PDB file of C-alpha atoms in Angstrom:
ATOM      1  CA  MET A   1      45.146   1.141  -8.606  1.00  0.00           C
ATOM      2  CA  GLU A   2      44.808  -2.489  -7.809  1.00  0.00           C
ATOM      3  CA  THR A   3      42.177  -3.571  -5.842  1.00  0.00           C
ATOM      4  CA  ASN A   4      42.496  -6.288  -3.138  1.00  0.00           C
ATOM      5  CA  SER A   5      40.280  -9.173  -3.539  1.00  0.00           C
ATOM      6  CA  VAL A   6      38.975 -12.982  -1.383  1.00  0.00           C
ATOM      7  CA  SER A   7      37.674 -16.192  -3.270  1.00  0.00           C
ATOM      8  CA  ILE A   8      35.341 -18.345  -1.570  1.00  0.00           C
ATOM      9  CA  TRP A   9      35.682 -21.648  -2.759  1.00  0.00           C
ATOM     10  CA  PRO A  10      33.144 -24.059  -0.380  1.00  0.00           C
ATOM     11  CA  ARG A  11      33.352 -27.388  -0.597  1.00  0.00           C
ATOM     12  CA  MET A  12      31.188 -30.281  -1.782  1.00  0.00           C
ATOM     13  CA  GLU A  13      30.844 -31.853   0.768  1.00  0.00           C
ATOM     14  CA  PRO A  14      28.746 -30.302   3.013  1.00  0.00           C
ATOM     15  CA  PHE A  15      25.473 -29.326   0.619  1.00  0.00           C
ATOM     16  CA  LEU A  16      26.766 -33.240  -0.718  1.00  0.00           C
ATOM     17  CA  LEU A  17      26.397 -35.532   1.985  1.00  0.00           C
ATOM     18  CA  GLY A  18      25.567 -32.445   5.412  1.00  0.00           C
ATOM     19  CA  ALA A  19      22.292 -30.527   4.244  1.00  0.00           C
ATOM     20  CA  LEU A  20      19.264 -32.556   5.153  1.00  0.00           C
ATOM     21  CA  GLN A  21      16.979 -33.761   2.751  1.00  0.00           C
ATOM     22  CA  VAL A  22      14.246 -32.088   4.539  1.00  0.00           C
ATOM     23  CA  ALA A  23      13.161 -28.498   4.988  1.00  0.00           C
ATOM     24  CA  PRO A  24      14.654 -26.757   7.996  1.00  0.00           C
ATOM     25  CA  THR A  25      13.347 -26.257  11.140  1.00  0.00           C
ATOM     26  CA  THR A  26      12.695 -22.180  11.316  1.00  0.00           C
ATOM     27  CA  LYS A  27      14.828 -22.135  14.089  1.00  0.00           C
ATOM     28  CA  LEU A  28      17.729 -22.562  11.695  1.00  0.00           C
ATOM     29  CA  SER A  29      16.883 -19.527  10.225  1.00  0.00           C
ATOM     30  CA  LEU A  30      18.853 -16.358   9.833  1.00  0.00           C
ATOM     31  CA  HIS A  31      17.822 -13.984  12.856  1.00  0.00           C
ATOM     32  CA  TYR A  32      18.041 -17.416  15.163  1.00  0.00           C
ATOM     33  CA  LEU A  33      21.825 -18.668  14.460  1.00  0.00           C
ATOM     34  CA  ARG A  34      23.224 -14.668  14.295  1.00  0.00           C
ATOM     35  CA  LYS A  35      21.338 -15.255  17.634  1.00  0.00           C
ATOM     36  CA  MET A  36      22.750 -17.717  17.827  1.00  0.00           C
ATOM     37  CA  ALA A  37      26.569 -16.321  16.311  1.00  0.00           C
ATOM     38  CA  VAL A  38      26.470 -14.030  19.019  1.00  0.00           C
ATOM     39  CA  TYR A  39      25.720 -15.947  22.079  1.00  0.00           C
ATOM     40  CA  VAL A  40      28.480 -18.401  21.480  1.00  0.00           C
ATOM     41  CA  GLN A  41      31.176 -16.448  20.948  1.00  0.00           C
ATOM     42  CA  THR A  42      30.497 -14.517  23.929  1.00  0.00           C
ATOM     43  CA  ARG A  43      30.464 -17.153  25.716  1.00  0.00           C
ATOM     44  CA  GLU A  44      32.782 -18.957  27.108  1.00  0.00           C
ATOM     45  CA  GLY A  45      33.279 -22.986  26.334  1.00  0.00           C
ATOM     46  CA  CYS A  46      31.526 -21.424  23.189  1.00  0.00           C
ATOM     47  CA  PHE A  47      34.338 -20.448  21.313  1.00  0.00           C
ATOM     48  CA  PRO A  48      36.243 -21.403  18.860  1.00  0.00           C
ATOM     49  CA  VAL A  49      35.288 -24.789  19.534  1.00  0.00           C
ATOM     50  CA  LEU A  50      31.108 -26.020  20.312  1.00  0.00           C
ATOM     51  CA  GLY A  51      31.226 -29.390  23.178  1.00  0.00           C
ATOM     52  CA  TRP A  52      28.445 -31.245  22.305  1.00  0.00           C
ATOM     53  CA  SER A  53      27.536 -30.652  25.867  1.00  0.00           C
ATOM     54  CA  MET A  54      27.233 -27.348  25.138  1.00  0.00           C
ATOM     55  CA  TRP A  55      25.308 -27.305  21.701  1.00  0.00           C
ATOM     56  CA  ARG A  56      22.477 -29.312  23.609  1.00  0.00           C
ATOM     57  CA  HIS A  57      22.372 -26.364  25.741  1.00  0.00           C
ATOM     58  CA  ILE A  58      21.735 -24.058  22.736  1.00  0.00           C
ATOM     59  CA  ALA A  59      19.915 -26.273  21.275  1.00  0.00           C
ATOM     60  CA  CYS A  60      16.993 -27.308  22.769  1.00  0.00           C
ATOM     61  CA  GLY A  61      17.369 -23.556  25.788  1.00  0.00           C
ATOM     62  CA  LYS A  62      17.271 -21.542  22.984  1.00  0.00           C
ATOM     63  CA  LEU A  63      16.377 -23.408  19.860  1.00  0.00           C
ATOM     64  CA  GLN A  64      14.126 -25.225  21.601  1.00  0.00           C
ATOM     65  CA  LEU A  65      14.720 -27.682  18.664  1.00  0.00           C
ATOM     66  CA  PRO A  66      14.306 -31.390  19.854  1.00  0.00           C
ATOM     67  CA  GLU A  67      17.223 -33.509  21.569  1.00  0.00           C
ATOM     68  CA  ASP A  68      17.422 -36.140  19.096  1.00  0.00           C
ATOM     69  CA  LEU A  69      18.050 -33.806  16.522  1.00  0.00           C
ATOM     70  CA  ALA A  70      20.120 -31.376  17.781  1.00  0.00           C
ATOM     71  CA  TRP A  71      22.340 -34.424  17.957  1.00  0.00           C
ATOM     72  CA  LEU A  72      21.429 -35.362  14.111  1.00  0.00           C
ATOM     73  CA  TYR A  73      22.709 -31.832  13.793  1.00  0.00           C
ATOM     74  CA  PHE A  74      25.810 -32.739  15.803  1.00  0.00           C
ATOM     75  CA  GLN A  75      26.587 -35.872  14.014  1.00  0.00           C
ATOM     76  CA  THR A  76      26.403 -35.805  10.172  1.00  0.00           C
ATOM     77  CA  PHE A  77      28.404 -32.035  10.650  1.00  0.00           C
ATOM     78  CA  ASP A  78      31.504 -33.869  12.528  1.00  0.00           C
ATOM     79  CA  LEU A  79      31.070 -37.496  10.082  1.00  0.00           C
ATOM     80  CA  LEU A  80      32.229 -34.415   7.783  1.00  0.00           C
ATOM     81  CA  LEU A  81      35.436 -34.671   9.081  1.00  0.00           C
ATOM     82  CA  GLY A  82      38.628 -35.427   9.199  1.00  0.00           C
ATOM     83  CA  HIS A  83      38.846 -38.720  10.836  1.00  0.00           C
ATOM     84  CA  THR A  84      40.753 -41.982   9.842  1.00  0.00           C
ATOM     85  CA  PRO A  85      38.219 -45.135   9.826  1.00  0.00           C
ATOM     86  CA  GLU A  86      40.005 -45.596  12.940  1.00  0.00           C
ATOM     87  CA  GLU A  87      39.185 -43.644  14.191  1.00  0.00           C
ATOM     88  CA  ARG A  88      35.425 -43.538  13.395  1.00  0.00           C
ATOM     89  CA  LEU A  89      34.653 -47.264  13.694  1.00  0.00           C
ATOM     90  CA  GLY A  90      36.701 -46.460  17.465  1.00  0.00           C
ATOM     91  CA  ARG A  91      33.550 -43.774  18.069  1.00  0.00           C
ATOM     92  CA  ALA A  92      31.384 -45.241  17.080  1.00  0.00           C
ATOM     93  CA  GLU A  93      31.872 -48.799  19.018  1.00  0.00           C
ATOM     94  CA  CYS A  94      31.820 -46.678  22.367  1.00  0.00           C
ATOM     95  CA  LEU A  95      28.856 -45.316  21.549  1.00  0.00           C
ATOM     96  CA  SER A  96      27.135 -48.445  21.021  1.00  0.00           C
ATOM     97  CA  GLN A  97      28.175 -49.730  24.241  1.00  0.00           C
ATOM     98  CA  CYS A  98      26.658 -46.899  26.602  1.00  0.00           C
ATOM     99  CA  SER A  99      23.859 -48.975  28.072  1.00  0.00           C
ATOM    100  CA  SER A 100      22.459 -45.469  29.969  1.00  0.00           C
ATOM    101  CA  LYS A 101      21.288 -41.953  29.257  1.00  0.00           C
ATOM    102  CA  SER A 102      24.370 -41.400  31.898  1.00  0.00           C
ATOM    103  CA  GLU A 103      26.855 -43.974  29.905  1.00  0.00           C
ATOM    104  CA  LEU A 104      25.728 -41.701  26.254  1.00  0.00           C
ATOM    105  CA  ASP A 105      25.856 -38.255  27.053  1.00  0.00           C
ATOM    106  CA  GLN A 106      29.772 -38.969  28.826  1.00  0.00           C
ATOM    107  CA  GLU A 107      31.280 -40.244  25.165  1.00  0.00           C
ATOM    108  CA  ARG A 108      28.982 -37.857  23.224  1.00  0.00           C
ATOM    109  CA  ASN A 109      30.014 -34.974  25.510  1.00  0.00           C
ATOM    110  CA  LYS A 110      34.624 -35.752  24.581  1.00  0.00           C
ATOM    111  CA  LEU A 111      33.603 -34.208  20.828  1.00  0.00           C
ATOM    112  CA  SER A 112      33.714 -30.667  20.382  1.00  0.00           C
ATOM    113  CA  VAL A 113      33.133 -29.091  16.322  1.00  0.00           C
ATOM    114  CA  ASP A 114      34.611 -25.675  14.948  1.00  0.00           C
ATOM    115  CA  THR A 115      31.834 -22.852  16.129  1.00  0.00           C
ATOM    116  CA  LEU A 116      31.979 -20.715  13.009  1.00  0.00           C
ATOM    117  CA  GLN A 117      32.006 -24.432  10.662  1.00  0.00           C
ATOM    118  CA  PHE A 118      29.039 -25.819  11.983  1.00  0.00           C
ATOM    119  CA  LEU A 119      27.408 -22.519  12.759  1.00  0.00           C
ATOM    120  CA  LEU A 120      27.499 -22.604   8.083  1.00  0.00           C
ATOM    121  CA  PHE A 121      26.811 -25.720   8.105  1.00  0.00           C
ATOM    122  CA  LEU A 122      23.759 -25.589   9.921  1.00  0.00           C
ATOM    123  CA  TYR A 123      22.702 -22.469   7.804  1.00  0.00           C
ATOM    124  CA  ILE A 124      23.783 -24.615   4.685  1.00  0.00           C
ATOM    125  CA  GLN A 125      20.670 -26.098   5.658  1.00  0.00           C
ATOM    126  CA  GLN A 126      18.557 -24.010   4.061  1.00  0.00           C
ATOM    127  CA  LEU A 127      19.673 -25.258   0.631  1.00  0.00           C
ATOM    128  CA  ASN A 128      16.393 -27.351   0.305  1.00  0.00           C
ATOM    129  CA  ARG A 129      13.555 -25.483   2.245  1.00  0.00           C
ATOM    130  CA  VAL A 130      10.510 -25.350   0.638  1.00  0.00           C
ATOM    131  CA  SER A 131       8.964 -22.107  -0.931  1.00  0.00           C
ATOM    132  CA  LEU A 132       5.533 -21.578  -0.882  1.00  0.00           C
ATOM    133  CA  ARG A 133       5.554 -19.753  -3.936  1.00  0.00           C
ATOM    134  CA  THR A 134       6.988 -22.094  -5.907  1.00  0.00           C
ATOM    135  CA  SER A 135       4.509 -24.846  -4.340  1.00  0.00           C
ATOM    136  CA  LEU A 136       1.961 -22.767  -5.511  1.00  0.00           C
ATOM    137  CA  ILE A 137       2.481 -21.953  -8.990  1.00  0.00           C
ATOM    138  CA  GLY A 138       5.565 -24.306  -9.579  1.00  0.00           C
ATOM    139  CA  GLU A 139       2.762 -26.544 -10.586  1.00  0.00           C
ATOM    140  CA  GLU A 140       0.101 -27.573 -12.360  1.00  0.00           C
ATOM    141  CA  TRP A 141      -3.126 -28.963 -10.662  1.00  0.00           C
ATOM    142  CA  PRO A 142      -4.029 -31.919 -11.181  1.00  0.00           C
ATOM    143  CA  SER A 143      -7.139 -32.105 -13.639  1.00  0.00           C
ATOM    144  CA  HIS A 144      -8.435 -35.215 -15.697  1.00  0.00           C
ATOM    145  CA  ARG A 145      -6.497 -33.576 -19.134  1.00  0.00           C
ATOM    146  CA  THR A 146      -4.010 -33.797 -17.353  1.00  0.00           C
ATOM    147  CA  ARG A 147      -1.376 -36.655 -18.083  1.00  0.00           C
ATOM    148  CA  SER A 148       0.389 -39.036 -15.547  1.00  0.00           C
ATOM    149  CA  PRO A 149       4.195 -39.486 -15.640  1.00  0.00           C
ATOM    150  CA  SER A 150       5.862 -42.216 -16.911  1.00  0.00           C
ATOM    151  CA  PRO A 151       7.319 -43.733 -13.789  1.00  0.00           C
ATOM    152  CA  SER A 152      11.420 -42.807 -15.888  1.00  0.00           C
ATOM    153  CA  GLU A 153      10.079 -39.360 -15.716  1.00  0.00           C
ATOM    154  CA  ARG A 154       9.299 -39.256 -12.579  1.00  0.00           C
ATOM    155  CA  GLU A 155      12.718 -40.220 -11.882  1.00  0.00           C
ATOM    156  CA  THR A 156      14.323 -37.327 -13.883  1.00  0.00           C
ATOM    157  CA  LYS A 157      11.963 -34.624 -12.015  1.00  0.00           C
ATOM    158  CA  ALA A 158      13.317 -36.179  -8.627  1.00  0.00           C
ATOM    159  CA  ASN A 159      17.229 -35.616  -9.716  1.00  0.00           C
ATOM    160  CA  SER A 160      16.690 -32.945 -10.954  1.00  0.00           C
ATOM    161  CA  GLN A 161      14.765 -31.459  -8.021  1.00  0.00           C
ATOM    162  CA  ASN A 162      17.588 -33.058  -5.685  1.00  0.00           C
ATOM    163  CA  LYS A 163      19.561 -29.964  -4.612  1.00  0.00           C
ATOM    164  CA  ASN A 164      22.304 -32.409  -3.235  1.00  0.00           C
ATOM    165  CA  TRP A 165      23.719 -33.232  -6.364  1.00  0.00           C
ATOM    166  CA  ASP A 166      22.986 -30.328  -7.882  1.00  0.00           C
ATOM    167  CA  ASP A 167      26.783 -28.652  -7.889  1.00  0.00           C
ATOM    168  CA  GLN A 168      24.570 -25.294  -9.692  1.00  0.00           C
ATOM    169  CA  ALA A 169      22.697 -25.241  -7.058  1.00  0.00           C
ATOM    170  CA  HIS A 170      24.878 -24.622  -4.145  1.00  0.00           C
ATOM    171  CA  LEU A 171      26.651 -22.273  -6.475  1.00  0.00           C
ATOM    172  CA  SER A 172      23.870 -20.615  -6.600  1.00  0.00           C
ATOM    173  CA  PHE A 173      22.680 -20.946  -3.078  1.00  0.00           C
ATOM    174  CA  VAL A 174      25.929 -19.621  -1.563  1.00  0.00           C
ATOM    175  CA  GLN A 175      26.015 -16.100  -4.356  1.00  0.00           C
ATOM    176  CA  SER A 176      22.510 -15.348  -3.334  1.00  0.00           C
ATOM    177  CA  HIS A 177      23.442 -15.955   0.812  1.00  0.00           C
ATOM    178  CA  LEU A 178      26.917 -14.214   0.579  1.00  0.00           C
ATOM    179  CA  THR A 179      26.195 -11.720   2.313  1.00  0.00           C
ATOM    180  CA  ASP A 180      24.290 -14.205   5.067  1.00  0.00           C
ATOM    181  CA  ILE A 181      26.763 -16.220   4.842  1.00  0.00           C
ATOM    182  CA  LEU A 182      29.569 -13.404   5.787  1.00  0.00           C
ATOM    183  CA  GLU A 183      27.573 -11.659   8.538  1.00  0.00           C
ATOM    184  CA  LEU A 184      26.964 -14.379  10.367  1.00  0.00           C
ATOM    185  CA  LEU A 185      30.627 -14.389   9.924  1.00  0.00           C
ATOM    186  CA  VAL A 186      31.334 -10.332  11.918  1.00  0.00           C
ATOM    187  CA  GLU A 187      32.396 -10.298  15.367  1.00  0.00           C
ATOM    188  CA  PRO A 188      29.785  -9.314  18.074  1.00  0.00           C
ATOM    189  CA  GLY A 189      31.797  -5.971  18.903  1.00  0.00           C
ATOM    190  CA  GLN A 190      29.621  -4.534  15.064  1.00  0.00           C
ATOM    191  CA  LEU A 191      26.979  -5.442  15.494  1.00  0.00           C
ATOM    192  CA  SER A 192      24.068  -3.007  16.734  1.00  0.00           C
ATOM    193  CA  GLN A 193      22.526  -3.585  20.188  1.00  0.00           C
ATOM    194  CA  SER A 194      19.900  -4.997  18.419  1.00  0.00           C
ATOM    195  CA  GLY A 195      21.887  -7.678  16.754  1.00  0.00           C
ATOM    196  CA  GLN A 196      22.687  -5.863  13.738  1.00  0.00           C
ATOM    197  CA  VAL A 197      24.893  -5.687  10.654  1.00  0.00           C
ATOM    198  CA  GLN A 198      26.645  -2.105  11.140  1.00  0.00           C
ATOM    199  CA  ARG A 199      27.578  -0.638   7.692  1.00  0.00           C
ATOM    200  CA  GLY A 200      30.974  -0.625   7.048  1.00  0.00           C
ATOM    201  CA  CYS A 201      31.677  -4.279   8.964  1.00  0.00           C
ATOM    202  CA  GLN A 202      34.873  -6.598   8.332  1.00  0.00           C
ATOM    203  CA  VAL A 203      34.916  -9.983   8.384  1.00  0.00           C
ATOM    204  CA  SER A 204      38.276 -11.075  10.687  1.00  0.00           C
ATOM    205  CA  LEU A 205      40.494 -13.257   7.718  1.00  0.00           C
ATOM    206  CA  CYS A 206      41.848 -15.750  10.002  1.00  0.00           C
ATOM    207  CA  TYR A 207      37.343 -16.715   9.869  1.00  0.00           C
ATOM    208  CA  LEU A 208      37.491 -16.235   5.271  1.00  0.00           C
ATOM    209  CA  THR A 209      40.560 -18.503   5.853  1.00  0.00           C
ATOM    210  CA  LYS A 210      38.897 -21.048   7.788  1.00  0.00           C
ATOM    211  CA  PRO A 211      38.210 -24.654   5.069  1.00  0.00           C
ATOM    212  CA  VAL A 212      34.517 -24.198   5.929  1.00  0.00           C
TER     213      VAL A 212
END
C-alpha cells in the first residue's frame, strides 16, 4: 500500500542572504510568531499578502520592535523576491528621493509581501540564535597555557561558524525545526483557545506548495 509523502526543498537564498548574522530578538521566537500567525490570518488586510503599514503595526505595536529593525526585516525579505533590476533601481530611487517621513512611509506602503513566506522568513532568523550552553562549554577558558590561534586558524574557524554559508547547517535547521515551521502554517481554526496546535491537525496543501 502506497503512503502519501511530501518533499520539502528549501531555497538557499533565504538562509544565505536573508538570515541576519546577529542573534535574533526574542520577539521572533516561536511563541510570538505563532501568535502573529493567528493574528495575520484573522485580520483583514494581513492575509494572503502583508503590506508595510500592517507589518509595522504588528512589529512595533505587538512585538515591540524598533521601526528601523522592522523595516530591515521587511526590506531584506523583499530583496529575495524576483524583482527585475529595473524595478529594484526604480524603487531605490523613489525611496532615496523622499524628503520627509510621510513621503517615505507613502513609498514604503506600496510594498507588500506574501504573508506566510514572510512569517517563515522571520522564523529562520533563529538560524543564528546563540546557544547559551554552547557558549559556555564550546570553548575552553583562556589560560596562560592556551596558545593563541594564528590568523589563518581564526579565519577558518570563523568560516566554519558562519551558518549562512553552510548548507549542512541549513539542512540541520530545517530537520530540527520542521514541526515548528509547519505549526506556523496551521490554520487558526485548528488551534486551541490558548493558541496551541491540536493533535491531528493538518496543513493545507496550498501552503505546502508555496516556494518558500
